[in-house]
Coordinates of C-alpha atoms in Angstrom, one line a residue:
M41 CA 38.4 65.5 -20.2
V42 CA 41.3 63.4 -18.9
I43 CA 39.2 60.2 -19.2
A44 CA 38.1 61.2 -22.7
K45 CA 41.7 61.6 -23.9
N46 CA 43.0 58.5 -22.2
F47 CA 40.2 56.1 -23.4
Y48 CA 38.7 57.7 -26.6
P49 CA 41.7 59.4 -28.2
E50 CA 40.7 58.7 -31.8
S51 CA 37.4 60.6 -31.5
D52 CA 37.3 64.4 -31.7
G53 CA 37.3 66.2 -28.4
T54 CA 33.5 66.8 -28.2
F55 CA 32.5 63.3 -29.2
A56 CA 35.1 61.8 -26.9
L57 CA 33.6 63.8 -24.0
I58 CA 30.1 62.6 -24.9
L59 CA 31.3 59.0 -25.0
T60 CA 32.9 59.5 -21.5
F61 CA 29.8 60.9 -19.9
A62 CA 27.7 58.2 -21.7
T63 CA 29.8 55.6 -20.1
F64 CA 29.2 57.2 -16.7
A65 CA 25.5 57.5 -17.5
I66 CA 25.2 53.7 -18.0
S67 CA 25.9 53.3 -14.2
Y68 CA 22.7 55.2 -13.5
L69 CA 20.7 53.1 -16.0
I70 CA 21.7 49.9 -14.2
R71 CA 21.0 51.3 -10.7
P72 CA 17.3 50.3 -10.8
L73 CA 18.4 46.7 -11.4
G74 CA 20.9 46.9 -8.5
G75 CA 18.2 48.4 -6.3
M76 CA 15.8 45.5 -7.1
V77 CA 18.3 42.7 -6.8
L78 CA 20.2 44.0 -3.8
G79 CA 17.1 45.5 -2.2
S80 CA 15.4 42.1 -2.4
Y81 CA 18.5 40.5 -0.9
A82 CA 18.3 43.0 2.0
D83 CA 14.7 42.2 2.6
R84 CA 15.5 38.5 2.8
K85 CA 18.9 38.3 4.4
G86 CA 19.1 41.6 6.4
R87 CA 20.3 45.2 6.0
K88 CA 23.7 44.4 7.5
N89 CA 24.5 41.7 5.0
A90 CA 23.3 43.8 2.0
L91 CA 25.2 46.9 3.1
T92 CA 28.4 44.8 3.4
L93 CA 27.8 43.3 -0.1
T94 CA 27.2 46.7 -1.7
L95 CA 30.4 48.1 -0.2
M96 CA 32.4 45.2 -1.5
L97 CA 31.0 45.6 -5.0
M98 CA 31.8 49.4 -4.9
V99 CA 35.4 48.7 -3.8
L100 CA 35.7 46.2 -6.7
G101 CA 34.3 48.7 -9.2
T102 CA 36.6 51.4 -8.0
L103 CA 39.6 49.1 -8.0
I104 CA 38.9 48.2 -11.7
M105 CA 38.8 51.9 -12.5
A106 CA 42.0 52.7 -10.6
L107 CA 43.9 49.9 -12.4
A108 CA 42.3 50.4 -15.8
Q109 CA 44.6 50.3 -18.8
T110 CA 44.3 53.2 -21.3
Y111 CA 43.7 53.1 -25.0
A112 CA 47.4 53.5 -25.6
Q113 CA 48.0 50.3 -23.6
V114 CA 45.2 47.9 -24.7
G115 CA 43.3 49.8 -27.4
V116 CA 39.4 49.7 -27.3
W117 CA 39.5 47.2 -24.4
G118 CA 40.4 50.2 -22.1
A119 CA 36.9 51.6 -22.8
V120 CA 35.4 48.1 -22.0
I121 CA 37.3 48.0 -18.7
I122 CA 35.9 51.4 -17.5
L123 CA 32.5 50.4 -18.7
T124 CA 32.7 47.3 -16.6
S125 CA 33.8 49.4 -13.7
R126 CA 30.9 51.7 -14.0
L127 CA 28.4 48.9 -14.3
V128 CA 29.6 47.3 -11.1
Q129 CA 29.6 50.7 -9.3
G130 CA 26.1 51.5 -10.6
F131 CA 24.7 48.1 -9.6
S132 CA 26.2 48.6 -6.1
A133 CA 25.0 52.2 -5.8
G134 CA 21.4 51.1 -6.7
G135 CA 21.4 48.6 -3.8
E136 CA 23.2 50.9 -1.4
F137 CA 20.7 53.8 -1.7
G138 CA 17.6 51.9 -0.7
T139 CA 19.2 49.6 1.8
A140 CA 21.1 52.4 3.6
T141 CA 17.9 54.5 3.7
A142 CA 15.9 51.6 5.1
F143 CA 18.6 50.9 7.8
L144 CA 18.6 54.6 8.9
I145 CA 14.8 54.7 9.1
E146 CA 14.6 51.4 11.0
T147 CA 17.4 52.5 13.4
A148 CA 16.0 55.9 14.1
P149 CA 14.2 56.1 17.4
H150 CA 12.3 59.2 16.2
R151 CA 12.6 61.8 13.5
K152 CA 12.9 59.1 10.9
A153 CA 12.8 61.5 7.9
F154 CA 15.7 63.6 9.4
Y155 CA 17.8 60.4 10.1
S156 CA 17.2 59.1 6.6
S157 CA 18.1 62.5 5.0
W158 CA 21.7 61.8 6.0
Q159 CA 21.9 59.3 3.2
V160 CA 21.6 62.0 0.6
A161 CA 23.5 64.5 2.8
A162 CA 26.5 62.2 2.7
Q163 CA 26.4 62.5 -1.1
G164 CA 26.5 66.2 -0.7
A165 CA 29.5 65.8 1.5
S166 CA 31.2 63.7 -1.2
M167 CA 30.6 66.4 -3.8
L168 CA 31.9 69.0 -1.3
L169 CA 35.2 67.0 -0.9
A170 CA 35.5 65.9 -4.5
S171 CA 35.6 69.4 -6.0
P172 CA 38.6 70.7 -4.0
F173 CA 40.3 67.4 -4.7
G174 CA 39.9 67.8 -8.4
F175 CA 41.0 71.4 -8.3
A176 CA 44.1 70.4 -6.3
L177 CA 45.1 67.8 -8.9
T178 CA 44.7 70.2 -11.8
Q179 CA 46.7 72.9 -10.1
W180 CA 49.5 70.9 -8.5
L181 CA 50.2 68.4 -11.2
S182 CA 51.6 69.1 -14.7
E183 CA 49.4 68.2 -17.6
E184 CA 51.6 65.2 -18.4
A185 CA 51.5 63.9 -14.9
L186 CA 47.7 64.4 -14.7
Y187 CA 47.1 62.4 -17.9
S188 CA 49.6 59.7 -17.2
W189 CA 49.0 58.8 -13.5
G190 CA 47.3 61.7 -11.6
W191 CA 43.8 60.8 -12.8
R192 CA 44.1 57.5 -10.9
V193 CA 44.8 59.2 -7.5
P194 CA 41.1 59.9 -6.6
F195 CA 40.2 56.3 -7.2
F196 CA 43.0 54.9 -5.0
V197 CA 42.1 57.4 -2.3
G198 CA 38.5 56.1 -2.6
L199 CA 39.8 52.6 -2.0
L200 CA 41.0 53.6 1.4
I201 CA 37.4 53.9 2.6
G202 CA 36.8 50.2 1.8
P203 CA 38.6 48.6 4.8
V204 CA 37.2 51.2 7.2
G205 CA 33.7 50.8 5.8
L206 CA 33.8 47.1 5.9
Y207 CA 35.0 47.2 9.6
I208 CA 32.2 49.6 10.6
R209 CA 29.5 47.5 8.8
A210 CA 30.8 44.3 10.3
K211 CA 30.2 45.9 13.8
L212 CA 26.6 46.9 13.0
D213 CA 23.7 45.3 14.6
E214 CA 20.8 44.2 12.5
T215 CA 17.7 46.5 12.9
E216 CA 15.0 45.3 15.3
E217 CA 12.3 46.2 12.8
F218 CA 13.8 43.7 10.3
I219 CA 14.4 41.0 13.0
N220 CA 10.9 41.3 14.3
G221 CA 9.1 42.1 11.1
E222 CA 7.4 39.6 8.8
K223 CA 9.6 38.4 6.0
E224 CA 8.3 38.4 2.4
H225 CA 9.3 35.5 0.2
A226 CA 8.9 37.7 -2.9
P227 CA 9.8 41.3 -1.8
L228 CA 9.7 42.7 -5.3
K229 CA 6.1 41.6 -5.8
V230 CA 4.7 43.8 -3.0
P231 CA 5.6 47.2 -4.4
L232 CA 4.9 46.2 -8.0
V233 CA 1.4 45.0 -7.2
N234 CA 0.3 46.9 -4.1
H235 CA 2.2 50.2 -4.3
Y236 CA 2.5 50.8 -8.0
G237 CA 1.6 54.5 -7.7
R238 CA 4.1 55.2 -4.9
L239 CA 6.7 53.3 -7.0
L240 CA 6.2 55.6 -10.0
A241 CA 6.2 58.7 -7.8
G242 CA 9.4 57.6 -6.0
S243 CA 11.0 56.9 -9.4
A244 CA 10.1 60.3 -10.7
V245 CA 11.6 62.0 -7.6
I246 CA 14.8 60.0 -7.9
G247 CA 15.0 60.8 -11.6
V248 CA 14.9 64.5 -10.9
A249 CA 17.6 64.1 -8.3
I250 CA 19.8 62.2 -10.7
I251 CA 19.5 64.9 -13.3
S252 CA 20.6 67.5 -10.7
V253 CA 23.6 65.3 -9.8
Y254 CA 24.6 65.0 -13.4
M255 CA 24.4 68.7 -13.9
I256 CA 26.7 69.2 -10.9
L257 CA 29.2 66.7 -12.2
Y258 CA 29.2 68.1 -15.7
M259 CA 29.3 71.8 -15.0
P260 CA 33.0 72.1 -14.1
T261 CA 33.9 70.4 -17.5
F262 CA 31.4 72.6 -19.4
A263 CA 32.6 75.8 -17.6
V264 CA 36.3 75.1 -18.4
K265 CA 35.9 73.7 -21.9
N266 CA 33.1 75.8 -23.3
L267 CA 32.9 78.9 -21.2
H268 CA 36.6 79.2 -20.6
I269 CA 36.1 79.9 -17.0
P270 CA 39.2 79.3 -14.7
A271 CA 39.2 75.8 -13.1
A272 CA 39.2 77.4 -9.6
A273 CA 35.8 79.1 -10.3
A274 CA 34.4 76.0 -12.0
F275 CA 35.2 73.7 -9.1
L276 CA 33.9 76.3 -6.6
G277 CA 30.5 75.6 -8.1
G278 CA 30.8 72.0 -7.0
V279 CA 31.7 73.1 -3.5
V280 CA 28.6 75.3 -3.4
A281 CA 26.4 72.5 -4.8
G282 CA 27.8 70.1 -2.2
L283 CA 27.1 72.5 0.7
I284 CA 23.5 73.1 -0.5
T285 CA 22.9 69.3 -0.7
L286 CA 24.6 68.6 2.7
I287 CA 22.6 71.3 4.5
G288 CA 19.4 71.5 2.5
V289 CA 18.3 67.8 2.6
Q290 CA 18.6 67.8 6.4
F291 CA 16.4 70.8 6.6
V292 CA 13.8 69.0 4.3
G293 CA 14.1 65.9 6.5
H294 CA 13.4 67.9 9.6
L295 CA 10.5 69.6 7.9
A296 CA 9.1 66.3 6.8
D297 CA 9.1 65.0 10.4
R298 CA 7.1 68.0 11.5
V299 CA 4.6 68.0 8.6
C300 CA 4.2 64.2 8.3
P301 CA 5.2 62.7 11.6
P302 CA 5.6 58.8 11.5
R303 CA 2.6 56.8 12.6
S304 CA 2.8 55.3 16.1

């Protein structure tokens, strides 16, 4: 709601909210492109290089959002700025998801499904942390402070992860599987030609996951605006969803290792 009023003030409340979530939805539409481009880069130049690049792009997108000028300051260009931010973030996230998962699988000495499940579990942890953070901002800041500068705080806090993440990724060793494996000159061609069915199945699974994430992100807004539920209860739903994701995906990863153990 804060983003809607700051960047789409001339629209009515409901339409402004729709425009806001549509802007954020665009980042999911560009993720497949990011996955193909950055995933291909990871297959040619290595997981470490790709993970460093995706983090740098995510920091850039977050910085653009944190410094974005509102409608009152630059007019409709404010909406263009946050759209650009979301496009950069979505492109980065698309490459991060596949590359990080490949890195975890190739690094794991055993129980590869469990190790790779931590990629999604980390997203659950982020939801778990974001909900109390949002609740704290709405409770501790006045409405004027929240709309003028408070909405920028989560993005500046997110920027703090950048230097730490870059340092950690700079210290990573490239996976042995990548070093010793045969390199493809056209990495995108292999799944499109030889694994078309698996590609469609994987896309469908990810699509369902994205829908669930959007529901989790939208529910606090819907609960407060339409159901008139107190913000504390609405953000509690995000905490519960984050916990379920954090714990549930690890259980599924463990189950996958038992039911479908990796081939020797």
